[in-house]
Amino acid sequence: MNKDIATPVRTRAILEKYGFSFKKSLGQNFLIDTNILKKIVSFANLDENSGAIEIGPGIGALTEQLARTSKKVVAFEIDQRLLPILQDTLSPYENVKIIHKDVLESDVKVVMDEEFTGMNDVMVVANLPYYVTTPIIMKLLEDHLPIRGIVCMLQKEVADRISAKPGTKDYGSLSIAIQYYTEAETVMIVPKTVFVPQPNVDSAVIRLTKRERPAVSVKDEAFFFQVTRSSFAQRRKTILNNLTSQLPDGKQKKEEILAALDASGVEPSRRGETLSLEEFSRLADELYPHFH
């Protein structure tokens, strides 16, 4: 049995061997607790026929656990300095492919077609770099990839926003965008003490299970998201104020906005955070003809 990468001693030895220094700009925090990694992998429910996509493998701590529980792991790593380390630490595993690319600039669907032939169960499992968590998750969902879902570790406050319910302070356009595509749940809280270097905040693991079809049906997805973002532009403002100030020509179209609010049964004095996904979808569909 290979010695786990994710122990404090082994991690330190690997970093010293390669003289590796952390880059703050890349949000590098490596996990040094094998039990937590095993738990993260267990939330993804992988088996020997599953594929796993990882983003930011670091020195391979999570990659190794994924390699042991899935058929194949494809990991995107942006930091060239980690490539020789990964080649070394993951040498026992023949089912790992490292792609030296920024996932945000990659055509992940093409990669999936090439790397996961014949596999119809693919999960994204990652300890995401904190500074690009949201763009990465949104890209994976907006690209409509044939994945079952995403299990990822991110800052606890972002996890709170992702799984927030209407009427809470964390609920916002991010909650709506992600819950539109997936069922979101926070499955685990991770203390900052299990990372090197230690981040300033606690982390959480979220599991996003892709819905067969989006939570609500809308006439135009992009416009629906534009309406939800506009509704939260200034949280203390009413939905009417936000929509008139944020939508194109909103001030001139105040009457149309009022009519749309009325038609969708939303009081103009409500705040964005009180509206459910269903209410937002009705509102966006009522507004759509006036803005296109």
GROMACS .gro file of C-alpha atoms in nm, residues 4-237:
model
  234
    4ASP     CA    1  -0.058   0.860   0.172
    5ILE     CA    2   0.058   1.192   0.031
    6ALA     CA    3  -0.168   1.387   0.264
    7THR     CA    4   0.019   1.348   0.590
    8PRO     CA    5   0.196   1.650   0.741
    9VAL     CA    6   0.532   1.467   0.734
   10ARG     CA    7   0.504   1.340   0.378
   11THR     CA    8   0.370   1.676   0.251
   12ARG     CA    9   0.660   1.861   0.413
   13ALA     CA   10   0.910   1.613   0.269
   14ILE     CA   11   0.767   1.651  -0.084
   15LEU     CA   12   0.767   2.031  -0.064
   16GLU     CA   13   1.124   2.036   0.070
   17LYS     CA   14   1.249   1.790  -0.190
   18TYR     CA   15   1.128   2.022  -0.467
   19GLY     CA   16   1.192   2.351  -0.285
   20PHE     CA   17   0.828   2.441  -0.349
   21SER     CA   18   0.696   2.773  -0.224
   22PHE     CA   19   0.326   2.859  -0.213
   23LYS     CA   20   0.192   3.120  -0.447
   24LYS     CA   21  -0.068   3.335  -0.280
   25SER     CA   22  -0.197   3.447  -0.619
   26LEU     CA   23  -0.294   3.087  -0.701
   27GLY     CA   24  -0.474   3.033  -0.370
   28GLN     CA   25  -0.269   2.724  -0.290
   29ASN     CA   26  -0.363   2.550   0.035
   30PHE     CA   27  -0.278   2.180   0.055
   31LEU     CA   28  -0.476   1.938   0.269
   32ILE     CA   29  -0.277   1.733   0.518
   33ASP     CA   30  -0.548   1.510   0.662
   34THR     CA   31  -0.607   1.177   0.492
   35ASN     CA   32  -0.936   1.107   0.672
   36ILE     CA   33  -1.090   1.431   0.543
   37LEU     CA   34  -0.978   1.353   0.188
   38LYS     CA   35  -1.131   1.006   0.208
   39LYS     CA   36  -1.456   1.161   0.331
   40ILE     CA   37  -1.461   1.410   0.044
   41VAL     CA   38  -1.419   1.126  -0.203
   42SER     CA   39  -1.692   0.922  -0.032
   43PHE     CA   40  -1.942   1.207  -0.087
   44ALA     CA   41  -1.889   1.168  -0.463
   45ASN     CA   42  -2.007   0.802  -0.459
   46LEU     CA   43  -1.757   0.685  -0.719
   47ASP     CA   44  -1.699   0.327  -0.826
   48GLU     CA   45  -1.459   0.140  -1.055
   49ASN     CA   46  -1.655   0.259  -1.361
   50SER     CA   47  -1.658   0.629  -1.268
   51GLY     CA   48  -1.447   0.909  -1.405
   52ALA     CA   49  -1.331   1.198  -1.187
   53ILE     CA   50  -1.232   1.549  -1.291
   54GLU     CA   51  -1.013   1.739  -1.046
   55ILE     CA   52  -0.917   2.106  -1.056
   56GLY     CA   53  -0.597   2.220  -0.887
   57PRO     CA   54  -0.450   1.886  -0.774
   58GLY     CA   55  -0.160   2.052  -0.589
   59ILE     CA   56   0.083   1.776  -0.495
   60GLY     CA   57  -0.171   1.503  -0.562
   61ALA     CA   58  -0.321   1.439  -0.216
   62LEU     CA   59  -0.684   1.424  -0.331
   63THR     CA   60  -0.586   1.292  -0.676
   64GLU     CA   61  -0.437   0.984  -0.511
   65GLN     CA   62  -0.758   0.908  -0.319
   66LEU     CA   63  -0.962   0.957  -0.637
   67ALA     CA   64  -0.728   0.729  -0.834
   68ARG     CA   65  -0.789   0.453  -0.578
   69THR     CA   66  -1.168   0.475  -0.600
   70SER     CA   67  -1.243   0.555  -0.964
   71LYS     CA   68  -1.160   0.423  -1.309
   72LYS     CA   69  -0.978   0.738  -1.422
   73VAL     CA   70  -0.886   1.082  -1.293
   74VAL     CA   71  -0.825   1.384  -1.515
   75ALA     CA   72  -0.678   1.679  -1.325
   76PHE     CA   73  -0.629   2.036  -1.448
   77GLU     CA   74  -0.322   2.207  -1.298
   78ILE     CA   75  -0.227   2.562  -1.389
   79ASP     CA   76   0.102   2.580  -1.194
   80GLN     CA   77   0.387   2.444  -1.402
   81ARG     CA   78   0.607   2.402  -1.092
   82LEU     CA   79   0.374   2.127  -0.968
   83LEU     CA   80   0.397   1.910  -1.281
   84PRO     CA   81   0.724   1.730  -1.190
   85ILE     CA   82   0.599   1.686  -0.831
   86LEU     CA   83   0.274   1.527  -0.952
   87GLN     CA   84   0.464   1.304  -1.191
   88ASP     CA   85   0.661   1.178  -0.892
   89THR     CA   86   0.387   1.152  -0.626
   90LEU     CA   87   0.132   0.993  -0.860
   91SER     CA   88   0.374   0.756  -1.032
   92PRO     CA   89   0.208   0.451  -0.865
   93TYR     CA   90  -0.122   0.529  -1.039
   94GLU     CA   91  -0.166   0.457  -1.406
   95ASN     CA   92  -0.521   0.592  -1.421
   96VAL     CA   93  -0.432   0.960  -1.374
   97LYS     CA   94  -0.394   1.220  -1.647
   98ILE     CA   95  -0.267   1.569  -1.560
   99ILE     CA   96  -0.358   1.849  -1.800
  100HIS     CA   97  -0.144   2.161  -1.769
  101LYS     CA   98  -0.415   2.415  -1.838
  102ASP     CA   99  -0.640   2.666  -1.672
  103VAL     CA  100  -0.977   2.494  -1.650
  104LEU     CA  101  -1.151   2.829  -1.713
  105GLU     CA  102  -0.987   2.843  -2.055
  106SER     CA  103  -1.038   2.477  -2.141
  107ASP     CA  104  -1.305   2.306  -2.342
  108VAL     CA  105  -1.388   2.053  -2.071
  109LYS     CA  106  -1.644   1.873  -2.287
  110VAL     CA  107  -1.381   1.792  -2.549
  111VAL     CA  108  -1.147   1.668  -2.276
  112MET     CA  109  -1.425   1.448  -2.137
  113ASP     CA  110  -1.499   1.302  -2.480
  114GLU     CA  111  -1.131   1.217  -2.525
  115GLU     CA  112  -1.050   1.091  -2.175
  116PHE     CA  113  -1.367   0.923  -2.050
  117THR     CA  114  -1.469   0.713  -2.350
  118GLY     CA  115  -1.735   0.463  -2.256
  119MET     CA  116  -1.777   0.604  -1.904
  120ASN     CA  117  -2.117   0.748  -1.834
  121ASP     CA  118  -2.062   0.843  -1.472
  122VAL     CA  119  -1.833   1.142  -1.421
  123MET     CA  120  -1.803   1.361  -1.111
  124VAL     CA  121  -1.600   1.676  -1.052
  125VAL     CA  122  -1.420   1.644  -0.718
  126ALA     CA  123  -1.189   1.927  -0.616
  127ASN     CA  124  -1.038   2.136  -0.343
  128LEU     CA  125  -1.095   2.458  -0.537
  129PRO     CA  126  -0.860   2.757  -0.523
  130TYR     CA  127  -1.055   3.012  -0.321
  131TYR     CA  128  -1.009   3.310  -0.550
  132VAL     CA  129  -1.182   3.147  -0.850
  133THR     CA  130  -1.431   2.912  -0.686
  134THR     CA  131  -1.746   3.074  -0.823
  135PRO     CA  132  -1.632   3.123  -1.185
  136ILE     CA  133  -1.517   2.759  -1.197
  137ILE     CA  134  -1.845   2.618  -1.063
  138MET     CA  135  -2.051   2.842  -1.290
  139LYS     CA  136  -1.845   2.744  -1.595
  140LEU     CA  137  -1.892   2.372  -1.520
  141LEU     CA  138  -2.269   2.422  -1.495
  142GLU     CA  139  -2.317   2.670  -1.780
  143ASP     CA  140  -2.118   2.449  -2.018
  144HIS     CA  141  -2.387   2.182  -1.961
  145LEU     CA  142  -2.125   1.910  -1.918
  146PRO     CA  143  -2.239   1.549  -1.899
  147ILE     CA  144  -2.141   1.519  -1.531
  148ARG     CA  145  -2.344   1.375  -1.242
  149GLY     CA  146  -2.240   1.657  -1.015
  150ILE     CA  147  -1.967   1.836  -0.824
  151VAL     CA  148  -1.820   1.775  -0.481
  152CYS     CA  149  -1.586   2.054  -0.387
  153MET     CA  150  -1.421   2.223  -0.097
  154LEU     CA  151  -1.442   2.599  -0.081
  155GLN     CA  152  -1.464   2.882   0.170
  156LYS     CA  153  -1.740   2.818   0.419
  157GLU     CA  154  -1.903   3.157   0.350
  158VAL     CA  155  -1.931   3.076  -0.022
  159ALA     CA  156  -2.078   2.735   0.063
  160ASP     CA  157  -2.334   2.911   0.285
  161ARG     CA  158  -2.432   3.135  -0.005
  162ILE     CA  159  -2.459   2.845  -0.248
  163SER     CA  160  -2.694   2.637  -0.034
  164ALA     CA  161  -2.890   2.932   0.113
  165LYS     CA  162  -3.270   2.939   0.114
  166PRO     CA  163  -3.492   3.242   0.034
  167GLY     CA  164  -3.535   3.490   0.316
  168THR     CA  165  -3.188   3.435   0.465
  169LYS     CA  166  -2.901   3.681   0.457
  170ASP     CA  167  -2.683   3.444   0.253
  171TYR     CA  168  -2.941   3.395  -0.024
  172GLY     CA  169  -2.850   3.580  -0.342
  173SER     CA  170  -2.799   3.552  -0.716
  174LEU     CA  171  -2.527   3.286  -0.664
  175SER     CA  172  -2.768   3.066  -0.464
  176ILE     CA  173  -3.023   3.098  -0.742
  177ALA     CA  174  -2.784   3.033  -1.030
  178ILE     CA  175  -2.646   2.716  -0.870
  179GLN     CA  176  -2.979   2.586  -0.738
  180TYR     CA  177  -3.129   2.643  -1.084
  181TYR     CA  178  -2.894   2.376  -1.224
  182THR     CA  179  -2.836   2.154  -0.919
  183GLU     CA  180  -2.952   2.042  -0.581
  184ALA     CA  181  -2.702   2.196  -0.342
  185GLU     CA  182  -2.608   2.074   0.004
  186THR     CA  183  -2.324   2.147   0.244
  187VAL     CA  184  -2.202   1.805   0.353
  188MET     CA  185  -1.907   1.887   0.579
  189ILE     CA  186  -1.727   2.173   0.755
  190VAL     CA  187  -1.347   2.161   0.743
  191PRO     CA  188  -1.133   2.348   0.998
  192LYS     CA  189  -0.849   2.563   0.869
  193THR     CA  190  -0.597   2.364   1.079
  194VAL     CA  191  -0.581   2.076   0.829
  195PHE     CA  192  -0.417   2.281   0.553
  196VAL     CA  193  -0.068   2.407   0.478
  197PRO     CA  194  -0.041   2.698   0.469
  198GLN     CA  195  -0.341   2.759   0.695
  199PRO     CA  196  -0.606   2.974   0.528
  200ASN     CA  197  -0.769   3.251   0.733
  201VAL     CA  198  -1.115   3.098   0.720
  202ASP     CA  199  -1.283   2.764   0.765
  203SER     CA  200  -1.382   2.564   0.461
  204ALA     CA  201  -1.682   2.354   0.370
  205VAL     CA  202  -1.748   2.070   0.131
  206ILE     CA  203  -2.055   2.109  -0.087
  207ARG     CA  204  -2.221   1.851  -0.307
  208LEU     CA  205  -2.407   1.972  -0.614
  209THR     CA  206  -2.619   1.707  -0.784
  210LYS     CA  207  -2.718   1.805  -1.134
  211ARG     CA  208  -3.091   1.820  -1.196
  212GLU     CA  209  -3.224   1.633  -1.497
  213ARG     CA  210  -3.376   1.961  -1.607
  214PRO     CA  211  -3.337   2.304  -1.445
  215ALA     CA  212  -3.541   2.374  -1.131
  216VAL     CA  213  -3.770   2.614  -1.317
  217SER     CA  214  -3.838   2.664  -1.687
  218VAL     CA  215  -3.772   3.011  -1.824
  219LYS     CA  216  -3.807   3.174  -2.167
  220ASP     CA  217  -3.445   3.289  -2.168
  221GLU     CA  218  -3.178   3.162  -1.929
  222ALA     CA  219  -2.940   3.456  -1.970
  223PHE     CA  220  -3.219   3.707  -1.908
  224PHE     CA  221  -3.340   3.511  -1.603
  225PHE     CA  222  -2.991   3.539  -1.452
  226GLN     CA  223  -2.974   3.907  -1.545
  227VAL     CA  224  -3.300   3.969  -1.356
  228THR     CA  225  -3.183   3.778  -1.047
  229ARG     CA  226  -2.847   3.961  -1.042
  230SER     CA  227  -3.024   4.295  -1.086
  231SER     CA  228  -3.262   4.216  -0.799
  232PHE     CA  229  -2.971   4.177  -0.556
  233ALA     CA  230  -2.762   4.470  -0.683
  234GLN     CA  231  -2.825   4.663  -0.362
  235ARG     CA  232  -2.964   4.438  -0.095
  236ARG     CA  233  -3.142   4.709   0.103
  237LYS     CA  234  -3.336   4.831  -0.198
   0.00000   0.00000   0.00000
